[in-house]
Coordinates of C-alpha atoms in Angstrom, one line a residue:
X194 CA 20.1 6.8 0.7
X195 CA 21.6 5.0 -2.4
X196 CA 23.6 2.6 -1.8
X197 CA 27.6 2.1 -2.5
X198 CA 26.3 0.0 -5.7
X199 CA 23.9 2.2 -7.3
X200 CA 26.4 5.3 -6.9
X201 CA 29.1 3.3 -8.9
X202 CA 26.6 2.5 -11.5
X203 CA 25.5 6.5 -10.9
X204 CA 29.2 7.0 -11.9
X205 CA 29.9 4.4 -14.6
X206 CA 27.0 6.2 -15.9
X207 CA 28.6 9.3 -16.3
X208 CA 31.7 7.9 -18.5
X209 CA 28.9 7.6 -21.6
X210 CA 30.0 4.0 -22.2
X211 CA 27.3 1.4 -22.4
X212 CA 26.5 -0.6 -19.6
X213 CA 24.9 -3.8 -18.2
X214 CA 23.5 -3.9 -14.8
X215 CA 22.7 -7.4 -13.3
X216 CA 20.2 -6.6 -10.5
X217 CA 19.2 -9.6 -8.3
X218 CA 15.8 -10.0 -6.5
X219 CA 14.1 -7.5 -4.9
X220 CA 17.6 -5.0 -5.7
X221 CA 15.9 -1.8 -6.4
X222 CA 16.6 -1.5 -10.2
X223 CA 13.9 0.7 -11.2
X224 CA 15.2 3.2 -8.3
X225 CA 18.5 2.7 -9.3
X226 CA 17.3 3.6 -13.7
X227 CA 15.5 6.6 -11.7
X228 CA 18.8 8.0 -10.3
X229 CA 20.7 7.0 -13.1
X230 CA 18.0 9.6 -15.1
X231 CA 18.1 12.1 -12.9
X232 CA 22.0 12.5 -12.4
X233 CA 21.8 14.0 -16.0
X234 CA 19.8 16.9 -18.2
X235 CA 20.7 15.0 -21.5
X236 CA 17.8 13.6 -23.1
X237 CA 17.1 9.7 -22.5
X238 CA 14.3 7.1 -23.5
X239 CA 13.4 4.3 -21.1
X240 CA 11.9 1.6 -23.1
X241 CA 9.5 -0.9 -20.4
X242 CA 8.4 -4.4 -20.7
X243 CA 4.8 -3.9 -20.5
X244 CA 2.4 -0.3 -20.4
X245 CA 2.1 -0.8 -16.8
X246 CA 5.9 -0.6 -16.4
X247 CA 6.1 2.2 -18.9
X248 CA 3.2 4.5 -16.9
X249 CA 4.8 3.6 -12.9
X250 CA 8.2 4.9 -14.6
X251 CA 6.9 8.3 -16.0
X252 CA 5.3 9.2 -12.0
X253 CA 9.6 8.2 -11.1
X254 CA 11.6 9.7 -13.7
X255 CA 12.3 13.0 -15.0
X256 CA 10.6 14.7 -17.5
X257 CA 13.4 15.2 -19.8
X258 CA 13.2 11.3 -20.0
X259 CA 10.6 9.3 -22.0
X260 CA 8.6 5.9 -20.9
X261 CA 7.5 3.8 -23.2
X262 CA 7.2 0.2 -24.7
X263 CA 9.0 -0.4 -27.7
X264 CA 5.2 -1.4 -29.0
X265 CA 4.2 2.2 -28.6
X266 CA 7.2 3.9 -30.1
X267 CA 6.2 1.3 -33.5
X268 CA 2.6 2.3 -32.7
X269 CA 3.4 6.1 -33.4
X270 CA 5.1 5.2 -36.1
X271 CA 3.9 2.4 -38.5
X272 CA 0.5 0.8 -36.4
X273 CA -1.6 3.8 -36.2
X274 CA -2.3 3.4 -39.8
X275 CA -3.4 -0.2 -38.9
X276 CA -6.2 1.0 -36.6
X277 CA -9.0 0.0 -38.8
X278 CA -8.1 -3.3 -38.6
X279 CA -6.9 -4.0 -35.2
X280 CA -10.8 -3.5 -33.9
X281 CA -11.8 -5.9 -35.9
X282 CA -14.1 -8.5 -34.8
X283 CA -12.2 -11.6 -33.7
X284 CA -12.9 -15.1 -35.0
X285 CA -11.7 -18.5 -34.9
X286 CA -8.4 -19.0 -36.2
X287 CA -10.0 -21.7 -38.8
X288 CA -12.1 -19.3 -40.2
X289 CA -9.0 -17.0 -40.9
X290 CA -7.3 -20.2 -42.1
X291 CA -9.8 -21.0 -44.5
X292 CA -9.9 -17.2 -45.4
X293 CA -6.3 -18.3 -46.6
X294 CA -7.3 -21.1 -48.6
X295 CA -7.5 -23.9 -45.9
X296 CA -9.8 -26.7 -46.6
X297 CA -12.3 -27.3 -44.1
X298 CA -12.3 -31.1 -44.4
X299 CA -8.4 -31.0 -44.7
X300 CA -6.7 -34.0 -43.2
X301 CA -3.0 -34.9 -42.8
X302 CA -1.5 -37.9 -41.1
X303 CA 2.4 -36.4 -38.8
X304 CA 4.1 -39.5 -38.1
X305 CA 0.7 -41.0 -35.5
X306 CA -1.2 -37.6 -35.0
X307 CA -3.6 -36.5 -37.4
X308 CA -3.4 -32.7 -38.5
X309 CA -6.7 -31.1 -39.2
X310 CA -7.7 -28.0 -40.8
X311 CA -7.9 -26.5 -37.6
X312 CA -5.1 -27.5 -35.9
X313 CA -2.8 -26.4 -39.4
X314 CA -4.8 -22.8 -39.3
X315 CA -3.4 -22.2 -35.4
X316 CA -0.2 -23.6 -36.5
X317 CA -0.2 -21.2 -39.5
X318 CA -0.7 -18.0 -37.2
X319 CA 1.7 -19.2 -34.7
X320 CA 4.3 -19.5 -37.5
X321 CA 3.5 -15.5 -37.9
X322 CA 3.2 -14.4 -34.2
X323 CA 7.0 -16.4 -34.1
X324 CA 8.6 -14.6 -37.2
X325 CA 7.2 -11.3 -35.7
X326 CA 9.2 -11.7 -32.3
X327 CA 12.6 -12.8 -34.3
X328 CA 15.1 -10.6 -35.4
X329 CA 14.8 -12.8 -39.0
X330 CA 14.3 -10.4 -42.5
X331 CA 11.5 -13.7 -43.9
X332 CA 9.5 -16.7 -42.5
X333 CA 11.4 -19.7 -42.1
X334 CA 11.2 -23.5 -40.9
X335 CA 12.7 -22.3 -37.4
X336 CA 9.4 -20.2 -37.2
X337 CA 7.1 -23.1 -37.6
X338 CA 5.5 -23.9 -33.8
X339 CA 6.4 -27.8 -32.8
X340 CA 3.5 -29.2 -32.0
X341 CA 2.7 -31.3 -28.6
X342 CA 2.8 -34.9 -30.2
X343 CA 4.9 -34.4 -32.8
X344 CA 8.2 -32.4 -31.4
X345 CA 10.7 -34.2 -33.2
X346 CA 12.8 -33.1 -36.3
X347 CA 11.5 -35.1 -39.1
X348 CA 7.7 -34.6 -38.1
X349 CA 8.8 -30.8 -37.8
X350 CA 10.0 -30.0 -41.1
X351 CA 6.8 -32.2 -42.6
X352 CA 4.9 -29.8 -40.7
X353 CA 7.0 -26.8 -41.7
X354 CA 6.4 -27.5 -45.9
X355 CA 3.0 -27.5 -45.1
X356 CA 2.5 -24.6 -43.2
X357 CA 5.3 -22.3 -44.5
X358 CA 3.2 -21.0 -48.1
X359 CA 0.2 -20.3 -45.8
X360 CA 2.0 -18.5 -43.2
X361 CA 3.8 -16.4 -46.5
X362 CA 0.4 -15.3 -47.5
X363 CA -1.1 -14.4 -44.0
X364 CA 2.3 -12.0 -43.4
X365 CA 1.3 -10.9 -47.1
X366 CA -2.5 -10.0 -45.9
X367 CA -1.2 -8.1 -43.0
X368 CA 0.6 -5.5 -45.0
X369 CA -3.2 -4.1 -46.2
X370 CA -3.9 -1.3 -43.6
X371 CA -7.6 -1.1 -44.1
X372 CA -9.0 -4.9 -44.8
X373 CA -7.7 -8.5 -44.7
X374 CA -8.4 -11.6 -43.5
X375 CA -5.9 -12.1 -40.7
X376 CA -6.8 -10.6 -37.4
X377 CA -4.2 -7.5 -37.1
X378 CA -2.4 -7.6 -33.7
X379 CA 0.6 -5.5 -32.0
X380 CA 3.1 -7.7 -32.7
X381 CA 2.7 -7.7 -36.1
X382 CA 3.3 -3.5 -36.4
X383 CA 6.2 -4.0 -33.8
X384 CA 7.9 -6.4 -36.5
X385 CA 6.8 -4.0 -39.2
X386 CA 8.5 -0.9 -37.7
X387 CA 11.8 -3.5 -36.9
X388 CA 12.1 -4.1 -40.7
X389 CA 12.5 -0.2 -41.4
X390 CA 15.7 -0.2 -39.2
X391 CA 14.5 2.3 -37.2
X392 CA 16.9 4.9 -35.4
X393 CA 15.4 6.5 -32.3
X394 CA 16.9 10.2 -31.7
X395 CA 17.9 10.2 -27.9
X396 CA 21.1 10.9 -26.0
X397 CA 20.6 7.2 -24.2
X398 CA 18.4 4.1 -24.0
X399 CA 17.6 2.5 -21.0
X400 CA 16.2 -0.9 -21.1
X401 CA 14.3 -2.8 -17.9
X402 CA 14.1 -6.5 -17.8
X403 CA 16.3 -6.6 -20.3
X404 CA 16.8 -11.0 -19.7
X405 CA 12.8 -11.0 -21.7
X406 CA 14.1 -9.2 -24.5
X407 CA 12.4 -10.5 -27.6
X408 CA 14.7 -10.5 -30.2
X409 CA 12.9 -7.9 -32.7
X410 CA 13.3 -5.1 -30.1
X411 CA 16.8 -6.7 -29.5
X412 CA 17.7 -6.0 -32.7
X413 CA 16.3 -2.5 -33.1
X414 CA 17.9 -1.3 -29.4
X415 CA 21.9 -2.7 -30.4
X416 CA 21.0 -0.8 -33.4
X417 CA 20.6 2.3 -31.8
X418 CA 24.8 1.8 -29.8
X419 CA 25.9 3.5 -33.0
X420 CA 24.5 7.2 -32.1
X421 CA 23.1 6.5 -28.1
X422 CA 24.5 5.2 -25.0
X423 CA 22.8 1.6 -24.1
X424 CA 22.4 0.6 -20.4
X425 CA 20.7 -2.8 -20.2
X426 CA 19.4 -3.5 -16.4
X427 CA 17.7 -6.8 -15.5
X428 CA 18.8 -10.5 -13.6
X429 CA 20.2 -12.5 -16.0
X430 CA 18.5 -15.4 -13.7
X431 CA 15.5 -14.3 -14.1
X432 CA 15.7 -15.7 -17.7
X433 CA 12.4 -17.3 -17.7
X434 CA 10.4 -16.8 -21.2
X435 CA 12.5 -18.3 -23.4
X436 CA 9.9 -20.4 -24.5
X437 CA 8.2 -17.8 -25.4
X438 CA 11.1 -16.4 -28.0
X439 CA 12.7 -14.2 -25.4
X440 CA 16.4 -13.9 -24.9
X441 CA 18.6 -12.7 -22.5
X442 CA 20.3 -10.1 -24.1
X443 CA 22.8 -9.1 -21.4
X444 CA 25.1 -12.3 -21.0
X445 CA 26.4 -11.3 -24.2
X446 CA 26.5 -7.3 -24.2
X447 CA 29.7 -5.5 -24.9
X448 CA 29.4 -3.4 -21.9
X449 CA 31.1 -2.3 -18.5
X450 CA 29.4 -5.1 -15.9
X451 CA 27.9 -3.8 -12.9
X452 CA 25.8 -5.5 -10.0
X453 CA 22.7 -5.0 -8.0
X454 CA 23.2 -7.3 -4.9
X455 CA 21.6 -5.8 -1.6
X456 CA 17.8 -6.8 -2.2
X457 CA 15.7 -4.6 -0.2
X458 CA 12.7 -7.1 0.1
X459 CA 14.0 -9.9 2.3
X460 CA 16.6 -10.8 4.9
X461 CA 19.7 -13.1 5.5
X462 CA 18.4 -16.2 5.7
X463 CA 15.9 -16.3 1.9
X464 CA 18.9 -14.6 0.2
X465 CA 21.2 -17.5 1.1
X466 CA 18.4 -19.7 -0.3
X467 CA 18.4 -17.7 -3.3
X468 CA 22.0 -18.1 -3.5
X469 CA 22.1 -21.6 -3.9
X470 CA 19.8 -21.3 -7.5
X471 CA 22.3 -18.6 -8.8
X472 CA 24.9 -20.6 -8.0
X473 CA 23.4 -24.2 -9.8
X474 CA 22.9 -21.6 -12.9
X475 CA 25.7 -19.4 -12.5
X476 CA 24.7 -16.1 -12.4
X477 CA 26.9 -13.1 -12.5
X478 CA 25.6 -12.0 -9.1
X479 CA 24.7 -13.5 -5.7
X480 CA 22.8 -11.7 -2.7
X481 CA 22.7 -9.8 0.3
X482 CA 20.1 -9.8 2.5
X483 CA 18.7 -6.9 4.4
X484 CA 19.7 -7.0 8.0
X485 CA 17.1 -5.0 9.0
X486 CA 14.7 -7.9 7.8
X487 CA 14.2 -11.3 9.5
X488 CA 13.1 -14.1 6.6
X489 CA 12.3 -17.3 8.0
X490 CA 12.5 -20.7 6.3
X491 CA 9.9 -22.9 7.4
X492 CA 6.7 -24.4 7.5
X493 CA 3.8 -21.8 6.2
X494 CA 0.4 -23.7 7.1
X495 CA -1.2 -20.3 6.0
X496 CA 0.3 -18.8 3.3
X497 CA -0.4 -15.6 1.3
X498 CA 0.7 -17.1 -2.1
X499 CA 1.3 -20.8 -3.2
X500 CA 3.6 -20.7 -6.2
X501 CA 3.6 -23.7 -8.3
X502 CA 5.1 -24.7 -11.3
X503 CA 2.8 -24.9 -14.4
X504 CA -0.7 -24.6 -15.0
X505 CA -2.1 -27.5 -14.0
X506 CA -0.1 -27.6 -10.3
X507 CA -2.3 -24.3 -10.2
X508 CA -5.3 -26.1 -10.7
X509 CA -4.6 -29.0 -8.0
X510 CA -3.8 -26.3 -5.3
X511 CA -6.9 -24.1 -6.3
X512 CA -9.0 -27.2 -5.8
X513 CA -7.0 -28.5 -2.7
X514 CA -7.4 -24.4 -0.9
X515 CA -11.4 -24.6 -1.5
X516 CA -11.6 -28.1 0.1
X517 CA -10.0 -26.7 3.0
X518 CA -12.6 -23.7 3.0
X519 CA -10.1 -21.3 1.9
X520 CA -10.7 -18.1 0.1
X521 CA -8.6 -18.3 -3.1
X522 CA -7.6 -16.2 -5.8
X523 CA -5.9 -16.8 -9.0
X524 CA -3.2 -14.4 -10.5
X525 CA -4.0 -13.6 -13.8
X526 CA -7.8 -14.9 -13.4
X527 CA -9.2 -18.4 -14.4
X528 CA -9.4 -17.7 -18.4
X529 CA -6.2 -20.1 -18.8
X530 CA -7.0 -23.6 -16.7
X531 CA -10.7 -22.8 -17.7
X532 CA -9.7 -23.6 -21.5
X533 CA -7.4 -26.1 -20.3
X534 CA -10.2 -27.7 -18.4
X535 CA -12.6 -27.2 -21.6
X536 CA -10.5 -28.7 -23.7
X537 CA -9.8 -32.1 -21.2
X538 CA -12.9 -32.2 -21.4
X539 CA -13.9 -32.4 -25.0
X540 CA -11.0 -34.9 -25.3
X541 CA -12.7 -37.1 -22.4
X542 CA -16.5 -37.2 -24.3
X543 CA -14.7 -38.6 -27.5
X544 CA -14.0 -35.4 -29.4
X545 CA -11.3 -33.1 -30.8
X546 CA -10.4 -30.0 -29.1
X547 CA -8.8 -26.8 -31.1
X548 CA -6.5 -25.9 -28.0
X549 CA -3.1 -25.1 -29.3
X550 CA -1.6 -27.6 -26.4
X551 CA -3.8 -30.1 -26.9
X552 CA -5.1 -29.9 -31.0
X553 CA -3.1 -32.7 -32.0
X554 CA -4.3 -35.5 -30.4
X555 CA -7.5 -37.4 -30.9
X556 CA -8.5 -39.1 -27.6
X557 CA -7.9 -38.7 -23.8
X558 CA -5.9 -42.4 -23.7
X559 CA -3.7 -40.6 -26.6
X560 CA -3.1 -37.7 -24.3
X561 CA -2.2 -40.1 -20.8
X562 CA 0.0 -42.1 -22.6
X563 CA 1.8 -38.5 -24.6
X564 CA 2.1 -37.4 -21.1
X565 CA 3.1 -40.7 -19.1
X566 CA 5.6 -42.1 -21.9
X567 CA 6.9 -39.4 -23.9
X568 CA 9.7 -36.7 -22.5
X569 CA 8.5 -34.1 -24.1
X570 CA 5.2 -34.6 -22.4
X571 CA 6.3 -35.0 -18.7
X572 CA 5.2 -31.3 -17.8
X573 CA 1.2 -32.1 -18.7
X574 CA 1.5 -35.0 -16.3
X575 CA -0.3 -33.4 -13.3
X576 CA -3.1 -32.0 -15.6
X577 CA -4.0 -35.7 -16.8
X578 CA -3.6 -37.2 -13.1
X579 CA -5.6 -34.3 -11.8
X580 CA -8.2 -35.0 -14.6
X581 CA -8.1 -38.6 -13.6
X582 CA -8.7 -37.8 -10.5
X583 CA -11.7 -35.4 -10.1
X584 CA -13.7 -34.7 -13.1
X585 CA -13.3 -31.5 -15.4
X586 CA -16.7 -30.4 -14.3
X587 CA -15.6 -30.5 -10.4
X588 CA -12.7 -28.8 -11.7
X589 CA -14.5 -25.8 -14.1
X590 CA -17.3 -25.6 -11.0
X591 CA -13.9 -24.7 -8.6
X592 CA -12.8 -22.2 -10.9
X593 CA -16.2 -20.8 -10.8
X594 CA -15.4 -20.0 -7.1
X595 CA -12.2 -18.0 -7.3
X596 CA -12.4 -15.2 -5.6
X597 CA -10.7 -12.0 -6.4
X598 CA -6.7 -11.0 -4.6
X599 CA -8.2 -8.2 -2.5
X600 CA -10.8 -11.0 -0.8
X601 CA -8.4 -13.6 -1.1
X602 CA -7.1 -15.6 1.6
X603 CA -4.6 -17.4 -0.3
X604 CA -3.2 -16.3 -4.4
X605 CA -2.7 -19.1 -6.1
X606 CA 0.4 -18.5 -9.3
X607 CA 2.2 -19.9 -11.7
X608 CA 6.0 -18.8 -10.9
X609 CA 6.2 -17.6 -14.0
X610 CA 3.2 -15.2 -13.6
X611 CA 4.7 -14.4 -9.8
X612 CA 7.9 -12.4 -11.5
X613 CA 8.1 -9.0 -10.5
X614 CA 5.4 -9.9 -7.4
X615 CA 5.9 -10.4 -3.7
X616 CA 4.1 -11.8 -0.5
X617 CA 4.7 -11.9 3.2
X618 CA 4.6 -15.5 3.0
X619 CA 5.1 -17.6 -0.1
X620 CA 4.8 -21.9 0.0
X621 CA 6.0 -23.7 -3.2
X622 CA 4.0 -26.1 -4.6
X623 CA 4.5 -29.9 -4.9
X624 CA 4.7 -29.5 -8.9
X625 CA 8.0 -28.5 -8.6
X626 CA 9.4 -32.2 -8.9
X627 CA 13.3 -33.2 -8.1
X628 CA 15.8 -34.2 -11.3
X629 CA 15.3 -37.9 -12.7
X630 CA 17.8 -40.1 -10.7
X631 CA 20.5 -41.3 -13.1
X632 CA 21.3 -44.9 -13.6
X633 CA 24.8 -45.1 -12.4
X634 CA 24.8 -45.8 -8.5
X635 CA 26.4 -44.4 -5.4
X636 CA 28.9 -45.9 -3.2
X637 CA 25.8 -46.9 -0.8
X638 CA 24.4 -48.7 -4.0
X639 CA 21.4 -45.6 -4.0
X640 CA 21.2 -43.9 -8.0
X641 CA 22.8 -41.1 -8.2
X642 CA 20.3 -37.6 -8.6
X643 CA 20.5 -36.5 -12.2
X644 CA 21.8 -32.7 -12.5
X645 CA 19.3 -29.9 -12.0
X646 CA 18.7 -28.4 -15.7
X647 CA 19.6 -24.7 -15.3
X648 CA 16.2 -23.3 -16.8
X649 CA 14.0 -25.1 -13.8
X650 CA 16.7 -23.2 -11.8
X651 CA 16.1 -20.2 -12.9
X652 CA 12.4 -20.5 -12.2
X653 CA 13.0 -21.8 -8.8
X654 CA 15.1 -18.5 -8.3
X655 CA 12.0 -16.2 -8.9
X656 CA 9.6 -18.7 -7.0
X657 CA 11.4 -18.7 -4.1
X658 CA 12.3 -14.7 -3.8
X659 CA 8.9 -14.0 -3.6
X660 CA 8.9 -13.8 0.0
X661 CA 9.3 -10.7 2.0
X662 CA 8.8 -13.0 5.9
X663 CA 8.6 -16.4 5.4
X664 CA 9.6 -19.1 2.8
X665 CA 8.0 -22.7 2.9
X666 CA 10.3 -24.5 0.3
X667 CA 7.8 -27.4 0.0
X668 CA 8.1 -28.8 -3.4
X669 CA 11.7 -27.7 -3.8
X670 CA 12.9 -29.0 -0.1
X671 CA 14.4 -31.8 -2.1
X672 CA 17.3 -29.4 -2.8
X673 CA 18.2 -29.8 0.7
X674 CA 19.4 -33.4 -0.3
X675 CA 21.0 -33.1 -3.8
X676 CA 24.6 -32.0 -4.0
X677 CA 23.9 -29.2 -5.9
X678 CA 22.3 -27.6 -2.6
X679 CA 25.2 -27.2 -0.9
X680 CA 27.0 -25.0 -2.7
X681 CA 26.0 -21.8 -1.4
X682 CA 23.7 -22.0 1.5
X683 CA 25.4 -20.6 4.8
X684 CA 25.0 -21.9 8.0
X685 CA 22.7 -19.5 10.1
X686 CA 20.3 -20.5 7.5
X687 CA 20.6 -24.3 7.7
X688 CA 18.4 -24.4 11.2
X689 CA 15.2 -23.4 9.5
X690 CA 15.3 -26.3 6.7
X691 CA 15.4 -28.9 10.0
X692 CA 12.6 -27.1 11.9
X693 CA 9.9 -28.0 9.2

């Protein structure tokens, strides 16, 4: 039975006007695009974030409605002619770099890291892959990757006149569909088709998740507003890749504003929790719980996921959960904090590694003190004190004994892998850290907590609606103490925070 929410978006539907949609955690949005679909016989596109998306949508929506990615509709029409070249052989990006006319030996000093051939050669592609997620007509400074070590604005635009002529002629090499010497991939098509201005014939575009938007299918869906009606359905606080170039495209959306805000996957008690987070980032939309559910806050001494914050709080819980004899899986498998691992270790025997995160520096002190010292390296912290502490080859050998999630005892995420997931019970991990305390003082003389910055926020939303039973805040309790906690948390939920 749809409820009083999804038959006004139903409705709002059926004025033709575009629309945004804010659906909150666990709100039933794809069910809620599915009605939208089949309260017509006009014909409509539904454009997914990834094929997996795309393929569950075509088994829930009407035929006269088409799931895809925006990849595939670019695919049809500009990447199959690239075919050739996509299955080619890969190969290390210095090869491809000195394919471009990259000296082997090359060495530049940026500011106190040293940039070699290799570490220029990634930076070069990454320049590409950048450019081809923008909405920009040519390659700029703003495409050029900062590099860990060397973040700052001056080092930056060194970098970028370095880098920019070689990144020119690797987007250059790409237009060749039958031979070249830069590995063809699908974002470079998906660009290609955005550069056409492509129109897509269809009575109305609907677009999921649309808070991960990159801004090349951005681009190409406003384009469409002219000719199609747009409905753009996500949670705006769910904004969690923008690192990664994506952009929430709803805030700003000239649209009639609807809401999602009965979630169907937990109760009460976890959607007052979640209400605190979209309050701290101030979301257009705060939850109901189902009262047919009953989510606990507490303590979870077994849990069926253990959510942490980055890669390397990942890695200290997988090896924490074997110690205890546990069966443990990691989502997404090991490939990641293996390389990671690899790499720590080349940097501890004395030598250079050609990870992107870690390229730039020469030595495992350099990389303690980056991470120690510098701001910008605060988030590889836990990786270098967990490095410290046991030995990459302890750590590669407990990699080696993940098992998979259908024999797991325990998943092991990042949150950011986690969206779109969820568990009976969830803990977070001890990676989430509190704000820095700020130096002005308190009337009791204590420093005052520093504000919580609205992306860590954000990702503390998803992490903690994971749960469908039971919640154990752990590395976020400290939001039971900073004044930013109390904004929405209602009282029937406060007796579970005091019983951990």
């Amino acid at each position: 039975m749809p409820t009083d929410e999804q038959l006004a978006a139903a409705d709002a539907f059926h004025t033709g006007g575009h629309l945004v949609i804010q659906a909150g955690a666990g709100t039933g949005k794809t069910t809620t695009l599915a009605i939208l679909a089949r309260s017509t016989r006009r014909p409509g596109r539904y454009l997914a974030f990834n094929k997996a998306i795309a393929q569950d949508a075509t088994r829930r929506f009407p035929a006269h409605v088409t799931c895809s990615t925006a990849h595939s509709l670019a695919y049809a029409a500009i990447g199959h002619r690239f075919q050739r070249r996509m299955s080619a052989p890969r190969q290390a990006g210095w090869r491809t770099g000195a394919a471009l006319g990259i000296d082997t030996d090359f060495r530049l000093r940026v500011g106190s890291r040293t940039l070699t051939s290799k570490a220029l050669s990634y930076t070069v592609l990454g320049t590409v892959t950048n450019f081809c997620r923008s909405a920009d007509p040519a390659l700029t400074t703003a495409h050029v990757p900062r590099l860990r070590g060397a973040e700052s604005d001056i080092l930056h635009d060194q970098l970028a006149q370095l880098v920019l002529p070689y990144a020119r002629k690797a987007w250059a090499d790409l237009q060749d569909p039958d031979r070249g010497a830069v590995r063809f991939e699908h974002d470079h098509y998906l660009k290609m088709w955005a550069l056409t201005a492509p129109v897509i014939e269809t009575d109305f575009l609907l677009l999921d998740e649309a808070q991960d938007t990159n801004p090349v299918v951005e681009q190409v869906f406003n384009a469409q507003g002219a000719h199609a009606q747009l409905v753009l359905v996500g949670d705006s606080a769910q904004a969690i890749y923008g690192w990664r170039g994506a952009r929430d495209v709803m805030t700003g959306f000239r649209g009639r504003q609807l809401t999602l805000s009965r979630s169907f996957r937990f109760g009460p008690a976890l959607a007052a929790e979640a209400n605190r987070w979209l309050t701290i980032v101030d979301a257009p939309v705060r939850l109901t719980g189902s009262p047919l559910l009953d989510t606990e806050l507490g303590a979870a001494p077994r849990p069926d996921a253990v959510l942490c914050r980055s890669n390397a709080g990942a890695m200290a819980e997988v090896i924490r959960l074997l110690a205890d004899g546990r069966r443990v899986a990691l989502a997404g498998g090991g490939e990641a904090l293996t390389a990671l691992a690899r790499a720590a270790q080349e940097l501890q025997g004395g030598r250079r590694t050609a990870h992107p995160e870690l390229m730039l520096f020469e030595s495992w002190e350099e990389l303690r003190e980056y991470a120690g010292v510098d701001p910008s390296g605060r988030d590889l912290l836990p990786l270098v004190e967990l490095l410290d502490e046991h030995s990459a080859d302890s750590v590669l050998r407990a990699l080696r004994c993940l098992s998979r999630e259908e024999t797991a005892e325990t998943t092991v995420s990042t949150a950011h892998r986690a969206k779109g997931r969820e568990w009976p019970s969830v803990r977070i991990a001890a990676d989430f850290t509190e704000p820095d305390e700020l130096e002005e003082t308190g009337e009791d003389g204590a420093p005052l907590p520093g504000p919580v910055d609205p992306g860590e926020a954000r990702l503390a939303y998803v992490a903690v609606t994971r749960a469908r039973q039971r919640l154990d805040l752990g590395g976020l309790s400290w939001i039971n103490s900073h004044p930013a906690g109390d904004g929405a948390v209602t009282r029937h939920a406060l007796p579970h925070h005091h019983d951990e």
